[in-house]
Every structure is written in structure tokens, then in C-alpha cells.
PDB file of C-alpha atoms and ligand atoms in Angstrom:
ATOM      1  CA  UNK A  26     -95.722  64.468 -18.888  1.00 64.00           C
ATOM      2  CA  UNK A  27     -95.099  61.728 -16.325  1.00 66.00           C
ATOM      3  CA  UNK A  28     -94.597  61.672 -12.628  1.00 61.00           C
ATOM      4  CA  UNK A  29     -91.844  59.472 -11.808  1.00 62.00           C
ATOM      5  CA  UNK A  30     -90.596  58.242  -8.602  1.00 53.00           C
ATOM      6  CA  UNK A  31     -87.062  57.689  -8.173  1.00 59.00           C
ATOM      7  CA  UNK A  32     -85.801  54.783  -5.156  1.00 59.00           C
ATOM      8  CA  UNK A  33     -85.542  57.006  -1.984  1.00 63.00           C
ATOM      9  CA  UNK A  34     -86.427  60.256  -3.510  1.00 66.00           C
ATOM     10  CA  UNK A  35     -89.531  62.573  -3.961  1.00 70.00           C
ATOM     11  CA  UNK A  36     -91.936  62.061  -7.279  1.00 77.00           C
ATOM     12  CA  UNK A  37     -91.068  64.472  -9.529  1.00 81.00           C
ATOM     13  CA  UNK A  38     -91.788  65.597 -13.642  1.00 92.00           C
ATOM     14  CA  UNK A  39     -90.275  63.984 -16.449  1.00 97.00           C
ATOM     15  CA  UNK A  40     -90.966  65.532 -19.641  1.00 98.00           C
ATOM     16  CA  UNK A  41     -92.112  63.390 -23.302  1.00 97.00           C
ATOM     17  CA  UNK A  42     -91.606  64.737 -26.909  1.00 97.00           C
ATOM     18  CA  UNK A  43     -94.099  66.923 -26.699  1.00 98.00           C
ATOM     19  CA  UNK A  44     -92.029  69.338 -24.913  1.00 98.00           C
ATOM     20  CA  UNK A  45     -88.297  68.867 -26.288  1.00 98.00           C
ATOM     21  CA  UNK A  46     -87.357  72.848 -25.898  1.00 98.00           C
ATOM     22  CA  UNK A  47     -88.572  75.037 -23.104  1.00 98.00           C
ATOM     23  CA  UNK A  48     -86.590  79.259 -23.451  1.00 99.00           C
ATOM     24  CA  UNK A  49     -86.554  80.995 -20.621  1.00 99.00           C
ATOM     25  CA  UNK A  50     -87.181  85.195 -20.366  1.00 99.00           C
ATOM     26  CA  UNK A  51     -84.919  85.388 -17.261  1.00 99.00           C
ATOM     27  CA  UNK A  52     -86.274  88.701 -15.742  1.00 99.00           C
ATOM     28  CA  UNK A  53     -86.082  90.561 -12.880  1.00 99.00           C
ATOM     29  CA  UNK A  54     -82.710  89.947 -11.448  1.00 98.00           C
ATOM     30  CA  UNK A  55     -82.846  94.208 -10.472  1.00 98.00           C
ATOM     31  CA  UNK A  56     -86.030  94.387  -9.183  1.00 99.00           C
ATOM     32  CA  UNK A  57     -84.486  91.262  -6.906  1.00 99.00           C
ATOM     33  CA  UNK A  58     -81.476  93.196  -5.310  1.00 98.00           C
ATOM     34  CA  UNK A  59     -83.114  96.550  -5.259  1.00 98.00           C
ATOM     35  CA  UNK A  60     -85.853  95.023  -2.917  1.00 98.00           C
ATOM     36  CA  UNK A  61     -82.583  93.660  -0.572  1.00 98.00           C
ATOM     37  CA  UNK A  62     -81.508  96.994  -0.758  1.00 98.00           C
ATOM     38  CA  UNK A  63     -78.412  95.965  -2.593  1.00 98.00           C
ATOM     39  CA  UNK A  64     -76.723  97.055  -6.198  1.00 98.00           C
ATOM     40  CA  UNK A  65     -78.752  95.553  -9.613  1.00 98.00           C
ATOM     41  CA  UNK A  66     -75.635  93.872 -10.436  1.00 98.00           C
ATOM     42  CA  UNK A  67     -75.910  91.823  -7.427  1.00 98.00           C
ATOM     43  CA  UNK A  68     -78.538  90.389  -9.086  1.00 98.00           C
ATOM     44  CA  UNK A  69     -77.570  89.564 -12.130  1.00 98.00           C
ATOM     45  CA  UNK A  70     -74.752  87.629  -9.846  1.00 98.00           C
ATOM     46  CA  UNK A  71     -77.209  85.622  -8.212  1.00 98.00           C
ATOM     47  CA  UNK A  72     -79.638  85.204 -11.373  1.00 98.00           C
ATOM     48  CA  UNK A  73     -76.396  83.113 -13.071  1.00 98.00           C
ATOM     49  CA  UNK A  74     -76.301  81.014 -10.487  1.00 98.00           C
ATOM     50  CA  UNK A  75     -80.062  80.344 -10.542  1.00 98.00           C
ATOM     51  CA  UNK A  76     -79.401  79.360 -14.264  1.00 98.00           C
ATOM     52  CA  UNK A  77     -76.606  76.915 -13.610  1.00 97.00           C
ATOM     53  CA  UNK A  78     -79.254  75.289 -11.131  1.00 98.00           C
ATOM     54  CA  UNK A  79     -82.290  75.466 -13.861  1.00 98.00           C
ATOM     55  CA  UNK A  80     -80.597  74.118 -16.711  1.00 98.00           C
ATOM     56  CA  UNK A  81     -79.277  71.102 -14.579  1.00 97.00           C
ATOM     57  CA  UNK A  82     -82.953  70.689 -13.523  1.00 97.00           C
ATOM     58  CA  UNK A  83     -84.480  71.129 -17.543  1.00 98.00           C
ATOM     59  CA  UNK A  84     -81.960  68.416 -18.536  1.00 97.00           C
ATOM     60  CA  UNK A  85     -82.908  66.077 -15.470  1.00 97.00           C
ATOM     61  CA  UNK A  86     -86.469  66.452 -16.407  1.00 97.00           C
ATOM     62  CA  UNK A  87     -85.898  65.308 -20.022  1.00 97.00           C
ATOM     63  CA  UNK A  88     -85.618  68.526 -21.595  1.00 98.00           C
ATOM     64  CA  UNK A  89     -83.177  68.444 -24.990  1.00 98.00           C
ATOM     65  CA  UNK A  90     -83.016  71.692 -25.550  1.00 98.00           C
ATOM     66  CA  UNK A  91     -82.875  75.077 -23.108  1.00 98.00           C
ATOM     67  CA  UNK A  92     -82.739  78.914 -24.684  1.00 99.00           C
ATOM     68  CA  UNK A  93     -81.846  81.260 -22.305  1.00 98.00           C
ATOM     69  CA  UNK A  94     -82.333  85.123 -22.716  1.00 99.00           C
ATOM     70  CA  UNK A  95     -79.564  86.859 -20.831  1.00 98.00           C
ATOM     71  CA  UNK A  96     -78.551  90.222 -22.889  1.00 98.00           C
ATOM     72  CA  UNK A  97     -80.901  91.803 -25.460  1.00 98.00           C
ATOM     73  CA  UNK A  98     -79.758  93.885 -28.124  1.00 98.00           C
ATOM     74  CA  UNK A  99     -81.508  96.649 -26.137  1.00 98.00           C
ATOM     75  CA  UNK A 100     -79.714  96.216 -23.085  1.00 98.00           C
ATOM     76  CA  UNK A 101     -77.083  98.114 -23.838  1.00 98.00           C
ATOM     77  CA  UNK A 102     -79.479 101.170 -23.364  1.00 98.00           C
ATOM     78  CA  UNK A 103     -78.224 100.598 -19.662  1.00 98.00           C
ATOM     79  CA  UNK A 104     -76.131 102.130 -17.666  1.00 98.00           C
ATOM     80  CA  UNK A 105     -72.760 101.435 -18.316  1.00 98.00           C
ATOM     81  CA  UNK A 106     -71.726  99.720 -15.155  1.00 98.00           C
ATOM     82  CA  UNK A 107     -74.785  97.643 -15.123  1.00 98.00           C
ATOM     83  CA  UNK A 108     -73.209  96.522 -18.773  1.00 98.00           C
ATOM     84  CA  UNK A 109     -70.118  96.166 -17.425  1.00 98.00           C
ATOM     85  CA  UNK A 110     -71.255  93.751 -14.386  1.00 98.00           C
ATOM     86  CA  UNK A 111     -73.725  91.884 -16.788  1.00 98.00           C
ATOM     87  CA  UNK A 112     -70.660  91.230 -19.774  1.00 98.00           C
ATOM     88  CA  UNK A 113     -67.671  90.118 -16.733  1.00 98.00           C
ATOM     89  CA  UNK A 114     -70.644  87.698 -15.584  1.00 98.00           C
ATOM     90  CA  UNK A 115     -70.876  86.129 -18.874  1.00 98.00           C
ATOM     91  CA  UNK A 116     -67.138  86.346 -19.856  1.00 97.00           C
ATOM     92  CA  UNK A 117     -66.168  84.550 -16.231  1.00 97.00           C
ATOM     93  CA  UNK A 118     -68.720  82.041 -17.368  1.00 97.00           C
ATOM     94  CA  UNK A 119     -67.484  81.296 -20.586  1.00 97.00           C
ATOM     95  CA  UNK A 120     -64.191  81.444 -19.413  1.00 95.00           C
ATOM     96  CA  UNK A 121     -64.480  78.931 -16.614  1.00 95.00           C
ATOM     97  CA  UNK A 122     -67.272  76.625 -18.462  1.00 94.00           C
ATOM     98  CA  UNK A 123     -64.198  74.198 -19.491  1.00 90.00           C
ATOM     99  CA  UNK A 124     -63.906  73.483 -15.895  1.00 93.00           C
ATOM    100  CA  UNK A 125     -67.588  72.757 -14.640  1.00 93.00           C
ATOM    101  CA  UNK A 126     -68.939  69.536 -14.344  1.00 89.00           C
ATOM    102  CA  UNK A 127     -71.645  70.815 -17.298  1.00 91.00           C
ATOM    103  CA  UNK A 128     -69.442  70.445 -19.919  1.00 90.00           C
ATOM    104  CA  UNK A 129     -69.781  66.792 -19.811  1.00 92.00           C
ATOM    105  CA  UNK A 130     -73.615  66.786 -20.446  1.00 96.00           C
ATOM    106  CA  UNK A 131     -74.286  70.061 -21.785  1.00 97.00           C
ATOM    107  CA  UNK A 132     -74.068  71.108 -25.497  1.00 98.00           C
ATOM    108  CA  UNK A 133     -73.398  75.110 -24.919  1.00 98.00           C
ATOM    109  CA  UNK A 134     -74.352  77.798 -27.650  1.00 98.00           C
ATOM    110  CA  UNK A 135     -74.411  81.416 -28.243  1.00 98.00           C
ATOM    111  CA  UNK A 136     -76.742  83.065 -30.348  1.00 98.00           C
ATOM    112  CA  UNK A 137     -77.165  87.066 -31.151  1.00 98.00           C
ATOM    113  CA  UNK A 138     -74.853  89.244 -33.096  1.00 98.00           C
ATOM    114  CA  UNK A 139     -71.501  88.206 -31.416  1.00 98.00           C
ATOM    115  CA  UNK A 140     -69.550  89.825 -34.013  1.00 98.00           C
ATOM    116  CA  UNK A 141     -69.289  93.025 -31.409  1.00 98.00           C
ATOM    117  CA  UNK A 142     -67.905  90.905 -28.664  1.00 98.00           C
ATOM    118  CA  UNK A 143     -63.497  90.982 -29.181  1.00 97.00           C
ATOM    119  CA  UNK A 144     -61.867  88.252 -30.953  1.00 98.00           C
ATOM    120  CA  UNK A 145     -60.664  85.963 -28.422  1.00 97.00           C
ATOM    121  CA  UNK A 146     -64.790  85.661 -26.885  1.00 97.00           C
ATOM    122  CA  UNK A 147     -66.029  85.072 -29.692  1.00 98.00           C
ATOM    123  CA  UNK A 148     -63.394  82.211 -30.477  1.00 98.00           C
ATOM    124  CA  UNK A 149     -63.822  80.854 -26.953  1.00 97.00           C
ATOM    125  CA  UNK A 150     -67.600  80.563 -27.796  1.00 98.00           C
ATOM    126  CA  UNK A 151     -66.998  79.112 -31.207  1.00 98.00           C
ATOM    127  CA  UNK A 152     -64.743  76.522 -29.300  1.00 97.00           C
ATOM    128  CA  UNK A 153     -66.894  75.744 -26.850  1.00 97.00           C
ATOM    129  CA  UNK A 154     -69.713  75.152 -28.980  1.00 97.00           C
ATOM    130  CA  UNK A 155     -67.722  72.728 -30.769  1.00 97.00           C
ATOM    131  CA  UNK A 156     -65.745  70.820 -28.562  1.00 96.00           C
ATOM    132  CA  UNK A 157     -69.448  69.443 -26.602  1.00 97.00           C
ATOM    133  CA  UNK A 158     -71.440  69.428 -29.867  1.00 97.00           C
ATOM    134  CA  UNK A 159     -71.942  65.507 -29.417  1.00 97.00           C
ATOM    135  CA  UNK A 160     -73.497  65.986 -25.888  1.00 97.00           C
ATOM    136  CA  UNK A 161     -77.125  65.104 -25.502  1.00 97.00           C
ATOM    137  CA  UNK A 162     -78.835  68.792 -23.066  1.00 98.00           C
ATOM    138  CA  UNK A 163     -78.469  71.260 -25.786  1.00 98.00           C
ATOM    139  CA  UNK A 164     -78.304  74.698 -24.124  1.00 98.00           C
ATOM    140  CA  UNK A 165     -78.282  78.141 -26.429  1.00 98.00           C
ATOM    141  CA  UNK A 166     -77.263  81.153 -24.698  1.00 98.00           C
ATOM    142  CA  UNK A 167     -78.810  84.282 -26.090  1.00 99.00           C
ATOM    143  CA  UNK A 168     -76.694  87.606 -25.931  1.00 98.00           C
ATOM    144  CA  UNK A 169     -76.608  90.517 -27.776  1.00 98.00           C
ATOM    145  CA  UNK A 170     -79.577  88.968 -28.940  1.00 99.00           C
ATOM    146  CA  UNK A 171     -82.600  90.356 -30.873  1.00 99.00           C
ATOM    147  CA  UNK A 172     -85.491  88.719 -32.824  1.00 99.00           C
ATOM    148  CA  UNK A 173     -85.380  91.309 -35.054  1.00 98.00           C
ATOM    149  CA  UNK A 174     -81.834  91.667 -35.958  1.00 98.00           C
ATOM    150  CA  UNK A 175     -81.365  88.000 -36.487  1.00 98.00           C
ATOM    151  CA  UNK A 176     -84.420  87.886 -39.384  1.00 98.00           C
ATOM    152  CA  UNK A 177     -82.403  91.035 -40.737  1.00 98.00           C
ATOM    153  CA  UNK A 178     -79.203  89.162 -40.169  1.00 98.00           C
ATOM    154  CA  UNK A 179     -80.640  85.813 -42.074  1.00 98.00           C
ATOM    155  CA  UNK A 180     -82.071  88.052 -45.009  1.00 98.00           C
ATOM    156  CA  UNK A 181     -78.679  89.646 -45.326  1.00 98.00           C
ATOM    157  CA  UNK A 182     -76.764  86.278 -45.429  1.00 98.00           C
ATOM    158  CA  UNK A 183     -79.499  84.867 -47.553  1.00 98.00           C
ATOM    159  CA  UNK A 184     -78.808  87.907 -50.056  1.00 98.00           C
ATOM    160  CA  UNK A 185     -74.863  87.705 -50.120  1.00 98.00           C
ATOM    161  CA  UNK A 186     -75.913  83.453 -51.312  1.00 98.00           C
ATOM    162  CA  UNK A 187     -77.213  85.298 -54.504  1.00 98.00           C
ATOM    163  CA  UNK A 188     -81.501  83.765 -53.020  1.00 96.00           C
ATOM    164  CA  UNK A 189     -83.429  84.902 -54.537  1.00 93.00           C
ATOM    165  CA  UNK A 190     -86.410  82.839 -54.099  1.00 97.00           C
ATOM    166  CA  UNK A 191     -86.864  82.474 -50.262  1.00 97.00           C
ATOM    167  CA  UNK A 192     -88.852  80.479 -48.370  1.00 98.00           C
ATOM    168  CA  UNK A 193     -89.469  79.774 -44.890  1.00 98.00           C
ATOM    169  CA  UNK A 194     -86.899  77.122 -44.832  1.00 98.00           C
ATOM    170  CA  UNK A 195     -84.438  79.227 -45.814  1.00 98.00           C
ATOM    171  CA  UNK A 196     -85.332  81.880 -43.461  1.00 98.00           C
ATOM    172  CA  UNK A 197     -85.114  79.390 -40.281  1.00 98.00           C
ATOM    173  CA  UNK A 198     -81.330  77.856 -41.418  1.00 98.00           C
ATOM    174  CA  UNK A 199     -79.898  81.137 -41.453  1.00 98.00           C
ATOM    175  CA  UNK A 200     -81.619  81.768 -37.819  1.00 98.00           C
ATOM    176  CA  UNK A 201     -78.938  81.636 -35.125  1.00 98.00           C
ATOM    177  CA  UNK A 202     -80.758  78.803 -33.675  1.00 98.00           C
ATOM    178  CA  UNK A 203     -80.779  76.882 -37.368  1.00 98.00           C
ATOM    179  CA  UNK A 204     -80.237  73.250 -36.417  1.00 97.00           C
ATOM    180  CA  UNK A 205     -82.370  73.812 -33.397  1.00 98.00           C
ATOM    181  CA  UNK A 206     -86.304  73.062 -33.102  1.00 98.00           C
ATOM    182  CA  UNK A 207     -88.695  75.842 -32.255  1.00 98.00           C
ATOM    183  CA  UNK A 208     -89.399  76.493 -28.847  1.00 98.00           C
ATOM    184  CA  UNK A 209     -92.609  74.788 -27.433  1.00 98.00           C
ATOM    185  CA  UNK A 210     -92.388  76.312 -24.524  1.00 98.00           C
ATOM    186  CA  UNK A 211     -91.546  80.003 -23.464  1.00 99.00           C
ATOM    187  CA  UNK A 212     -91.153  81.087 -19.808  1.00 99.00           C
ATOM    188  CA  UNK A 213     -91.115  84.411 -18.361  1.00 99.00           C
ATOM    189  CA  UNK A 214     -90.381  85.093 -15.202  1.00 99.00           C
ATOM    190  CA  UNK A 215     -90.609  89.062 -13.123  1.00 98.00           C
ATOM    191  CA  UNK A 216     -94.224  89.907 -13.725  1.00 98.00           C
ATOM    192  CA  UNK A 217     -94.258  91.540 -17.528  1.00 98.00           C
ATOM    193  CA  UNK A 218     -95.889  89.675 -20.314  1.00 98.00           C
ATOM    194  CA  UNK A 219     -94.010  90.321 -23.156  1.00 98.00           C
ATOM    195  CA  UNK A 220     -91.708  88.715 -25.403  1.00 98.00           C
ATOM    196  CA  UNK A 221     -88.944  91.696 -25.510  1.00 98.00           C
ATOM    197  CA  UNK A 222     -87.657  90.735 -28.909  1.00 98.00           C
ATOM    198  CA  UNK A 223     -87.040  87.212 -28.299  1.00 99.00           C
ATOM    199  CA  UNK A 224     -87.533  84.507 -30.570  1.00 99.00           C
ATOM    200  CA  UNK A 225     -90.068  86.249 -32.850  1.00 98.00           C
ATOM    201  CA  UNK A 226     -89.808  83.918 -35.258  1.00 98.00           C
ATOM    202  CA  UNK A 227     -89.278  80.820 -33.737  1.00 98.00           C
ATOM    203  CA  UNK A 228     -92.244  81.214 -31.392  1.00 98.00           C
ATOM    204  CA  UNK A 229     -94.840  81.379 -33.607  1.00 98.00           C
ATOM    205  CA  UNK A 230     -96.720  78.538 -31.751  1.00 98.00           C
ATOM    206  CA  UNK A 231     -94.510  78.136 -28.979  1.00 98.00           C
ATOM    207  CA  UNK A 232     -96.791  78.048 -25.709  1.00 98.00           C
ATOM    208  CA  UNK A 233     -96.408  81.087 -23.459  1.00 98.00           C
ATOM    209  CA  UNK A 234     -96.433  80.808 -19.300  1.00 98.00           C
ATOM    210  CA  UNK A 235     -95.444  83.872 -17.242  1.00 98.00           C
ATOM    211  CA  UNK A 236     -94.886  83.999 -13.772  1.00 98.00           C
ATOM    212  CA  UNK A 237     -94.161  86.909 -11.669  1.00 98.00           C
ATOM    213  CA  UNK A 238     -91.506  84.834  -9.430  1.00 99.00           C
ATOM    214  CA  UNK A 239     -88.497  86.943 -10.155  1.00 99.00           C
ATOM    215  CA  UNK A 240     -85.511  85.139 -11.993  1.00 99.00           C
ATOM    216  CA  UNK A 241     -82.941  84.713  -8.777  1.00 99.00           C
ATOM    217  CA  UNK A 242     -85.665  83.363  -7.037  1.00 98.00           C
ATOM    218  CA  UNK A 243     -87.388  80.715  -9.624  1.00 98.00           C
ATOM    219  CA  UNK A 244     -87.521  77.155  -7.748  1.00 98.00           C
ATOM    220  CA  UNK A 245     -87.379  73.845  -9.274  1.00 98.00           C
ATOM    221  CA  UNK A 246     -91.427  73.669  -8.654  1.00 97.00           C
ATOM    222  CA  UNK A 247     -91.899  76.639 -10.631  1.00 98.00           C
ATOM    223  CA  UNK A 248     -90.497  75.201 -13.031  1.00 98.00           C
ATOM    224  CA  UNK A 249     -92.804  71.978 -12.627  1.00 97.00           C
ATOM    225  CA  UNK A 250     -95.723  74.384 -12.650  1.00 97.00           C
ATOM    226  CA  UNK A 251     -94.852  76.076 -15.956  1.00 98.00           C
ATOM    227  CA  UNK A 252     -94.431  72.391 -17.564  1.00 98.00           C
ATOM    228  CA  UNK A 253     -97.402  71.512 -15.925  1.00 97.00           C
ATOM    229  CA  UNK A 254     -99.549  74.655 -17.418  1.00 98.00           C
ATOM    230  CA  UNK A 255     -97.748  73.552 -20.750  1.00 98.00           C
ATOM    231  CA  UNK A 256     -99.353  70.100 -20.562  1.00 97.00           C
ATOM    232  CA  UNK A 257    -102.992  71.584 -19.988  1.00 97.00           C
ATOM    233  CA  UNK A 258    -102.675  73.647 -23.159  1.00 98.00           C
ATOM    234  CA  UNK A 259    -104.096  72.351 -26.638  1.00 97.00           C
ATOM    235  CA  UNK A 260    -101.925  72.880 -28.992  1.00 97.00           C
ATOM    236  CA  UNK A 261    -103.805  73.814 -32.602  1.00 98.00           C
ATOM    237  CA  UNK A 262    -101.201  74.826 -34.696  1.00 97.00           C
ATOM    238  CA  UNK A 263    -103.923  76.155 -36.768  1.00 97.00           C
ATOM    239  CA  UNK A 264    -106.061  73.134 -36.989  1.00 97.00           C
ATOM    240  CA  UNK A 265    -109.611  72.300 -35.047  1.00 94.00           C
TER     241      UNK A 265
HETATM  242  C1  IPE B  21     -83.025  90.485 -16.542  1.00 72.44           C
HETATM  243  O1  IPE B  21     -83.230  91.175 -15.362  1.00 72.44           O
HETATM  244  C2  IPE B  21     -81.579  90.420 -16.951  1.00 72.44           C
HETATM  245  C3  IPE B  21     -81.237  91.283 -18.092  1.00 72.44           C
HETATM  246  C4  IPE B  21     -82.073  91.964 -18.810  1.00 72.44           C
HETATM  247  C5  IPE B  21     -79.848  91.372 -18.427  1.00 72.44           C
HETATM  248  P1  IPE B  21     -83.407  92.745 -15.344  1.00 72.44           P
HETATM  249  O2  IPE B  21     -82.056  93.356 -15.147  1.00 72.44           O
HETATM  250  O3  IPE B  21     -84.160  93.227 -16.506  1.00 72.44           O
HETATM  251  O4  IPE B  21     -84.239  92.933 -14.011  1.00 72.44           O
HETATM  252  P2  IPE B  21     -85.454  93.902 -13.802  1.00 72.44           P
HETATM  253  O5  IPE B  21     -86.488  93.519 -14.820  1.00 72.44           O
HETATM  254  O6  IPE B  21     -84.961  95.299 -13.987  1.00 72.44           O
HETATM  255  O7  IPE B  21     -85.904  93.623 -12.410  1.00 72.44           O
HETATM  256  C1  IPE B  22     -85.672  91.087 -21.472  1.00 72.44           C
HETATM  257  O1  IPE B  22     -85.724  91.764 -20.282  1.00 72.44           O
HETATM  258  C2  IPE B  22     -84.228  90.786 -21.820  1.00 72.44           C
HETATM  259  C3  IPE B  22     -83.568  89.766 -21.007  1.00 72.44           C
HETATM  260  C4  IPE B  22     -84.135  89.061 -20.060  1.00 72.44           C
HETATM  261  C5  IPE B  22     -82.202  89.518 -21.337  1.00 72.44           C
HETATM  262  P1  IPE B  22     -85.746  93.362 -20.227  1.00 72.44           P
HETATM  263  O2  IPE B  22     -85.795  93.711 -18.794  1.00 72.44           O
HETATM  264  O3  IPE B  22     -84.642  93.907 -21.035  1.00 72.44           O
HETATM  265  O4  IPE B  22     -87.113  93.678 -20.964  1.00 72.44           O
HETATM  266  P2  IPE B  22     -88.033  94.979 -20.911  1.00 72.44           P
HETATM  267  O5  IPE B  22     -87.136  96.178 -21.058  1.00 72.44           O
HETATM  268  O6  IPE B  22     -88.723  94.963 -19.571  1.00 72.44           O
HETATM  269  O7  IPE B  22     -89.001  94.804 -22.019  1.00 72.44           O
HETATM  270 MG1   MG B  23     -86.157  93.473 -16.865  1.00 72.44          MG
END
């Protein structure tokens, strides 16, 4: 990590290869508008436009590569208009991400089990992903996501290819993030430390930093904190 200061502007982070992917556990958008008195789905309103602002931030920093949680495959344990607000969030986004200045620098993904979102979504995502696959912030989008379904998921795919001799390897390219590199850096923001199903598998040694800023409300120098505890860390990976 270097500080670098920019011609007329504050010092601020920029990142090396030692941290290329940084997920995000974006939590406590309820907990947010319940303490303003005001509807949970308020905050999940406000926590997608504290996204937008983050991921412009990651990639300005140096980041490559952002993985955002926003629906688990346990969230639809919730009650239905909660699922309703959370789904017309994410459906306005993809809808409108065509038109946002983003989609000139930002490579967008989903990853979960789409296959339960209607046709026309999941093409739009599939379109998306496509059309700004050559640009250089590469930002996955986890919903209806679950750690646990996607090793099932990869197993099942790997079984339908007639494997029968798997290794790790194969495992990870039938991951919905295959292509992608492991996280080195997981965030989670709202107070709870733990990883919810996300990314078991990719975060084996991915570096953990939890903050109890709720999501709507996580600054730019929060941010700069968590890369900041990331760089005081020694990574082992086993080793002495
Ligand atoms: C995270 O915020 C967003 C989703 C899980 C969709 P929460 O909605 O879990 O907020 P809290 O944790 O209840 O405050
Ligand atoms: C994790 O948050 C899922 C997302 C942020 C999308 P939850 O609020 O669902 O996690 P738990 O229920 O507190 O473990
Ligand atoms: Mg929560």
C-alpha cells in the first residue's frame, strides 16, 4: 500500500498486487432505517447507493476486482415485502446499468443460482456481463447467492462432464466466480462476525476485517482503514 498525493487534492491509498480483490458483507442496511425510525427497505435503498459510491472508490484505489454480497440464498426467509423491495432494487439496477457512467470502467457480474430469477433478468445479466467483459474494475454481484449451493452446484456440473477424478482445480472453474482470483480481502460491515455463507471456498486465506459501521453509512476512510488493517496482517498461507 502507498499513500499518494494527487495535484490539489488530499493524500489518499492506492492499493499494490497484494490486494487485487477486496468482497464486501454489506450488512446492516435494517438496523440503519429502523434506528431513523423509517421502513427496512429504506435501507436497502440507501445501502445501493452506498455501493455505487464504494465500488467507484475500490476501483480508484487500484482495486481489480470487487464481490459484493447483496441477497443470500437465505434471504428469502424474509418477509415478503422486504423481498420484494430488495429484488425491484436490483432489477432497477440492472435495468438502468446501460445508462450509468460505470459501464465504461466497470466489468459487472452476477454470481448465485440465477436460474430462479425470469428469463428476460437473467438474459439482461448475461448481456451485461458480456458486453463490458474487456473493462479493467471487475465487479461480481452476488445474489441468490450461497457458498454452499455453488460447491453443490460445481459438483453437479462436474458430474453431468462424466469427472470423475476431481481436483481442486476443477472444483474452483465450475465456481461462479471461475475466472476470478480468490478474495484477499473480506469486509464486513453491521457488527456480526460471520461469513453467512459467503465465499466458503474461495476464502480459505482471504484476510477477514469487520467493522460495526453499518453498510449505508460505510465512508471512503473506512474503507482506507480496512485496507490499512489488511496491510498489517502476515499472510502465511500455511508457511512460517
Ligand atoms: C444486508 O442488510 C442486506 C441484505 C441481507 C439483503 P440487512 O437487511 O441484513 O440489515 P440488518 O442486518 O438486518 O440490519
Ligand atoms: C448476509 O447478511 C447476507 C447479505 C449481506 C446479503 P444477513 O443479514 O443475511 O446475515 P445473518 O442472517 O445476520 O447471518
Ligand atoms: Mg443482516
Amino acid at each position: 500500500m502507498v499513500l499518494k498525493k494527487e495535484k490539489g487534492s488530499a493524500e489518499r491509498i492506492l492499493v499494490d498486487e497484494r490486494l487485487q480483490h477486496i468482497a464486501f458483507i454489506m450488512d446492516g442496511n435494517g438496523r440503519w432505517a429502523q434506528k431513523r425510525g423509517m421502513p427496512r427497505k429504506y435501507g436497502h435503498s440507501v445501502g445501493a447507493q452506498t455501493f455505487r459510491r464504494i465500488a467507484g472508490y475500490c476501483r480508484e484505489i487500484g482495486i481489480h476486482y470487487m464481490t459484493v454480497y447483496a441477497f443470500s440464498t437465505e434471504n428469502w426467509k424474509r418477509p415478503p415485502e422486504e423481498v420484494r423491495a430488495i429484488m425491484g432494487i436490483l432489477e432497477d439496477y440492472i435495468q438502468k446499468f446501460s445508462e450509468m457512467t460505470e459501464k465504461e470502467s466497470i466489468h459487472i457480474r452476477f454470481i448465485g443460482n440465477l436460474s430462479v430469477f425470469s428469463k428476460d433478468l437473467q438474459e439482461k445479466m448475461e448481456n451485461l456481463d458480456r458486453e463490458t467483459a474487456s473493462n479493467p474494475f471487475h465487479l461480481n454481484i452476488a445474489i441468490n447467492y450461497g457458498g454452499r449451493e455453488e460447491i453443490v452446484h460445481a459438483c453437479k456440473a462436474l458430474i453431468c462432464e462424466g469427472k470423475t477424478d476431481i481436483g481442486e482445480a476443477d472444483i474452483a472453474a465450475h465456481l461462479y466466480t471461475a475466472g476470478c482470483p480468490d478474495p484477499d480481502l473480506v469486509v464486513r460491515t453491521g457488527g456480526d462476525t460471520r461469513t453467512s455463507n459467503f465465499l466458503l471456498w474461495q476464502s480459505a486465506y482471504a484476510e477477514y476485517h469487520f467493522t460495526s459501521v453499518l453498510w449505508p453509512d460505510l465512508s471512503e476512510s473506512d474503507v482506507d482503514a480496512a485496507v490499512a488493517a489488511f496491510y498489517s496482517r502476515h499472510r502465511r498461507f500455511g508457511g512460517v
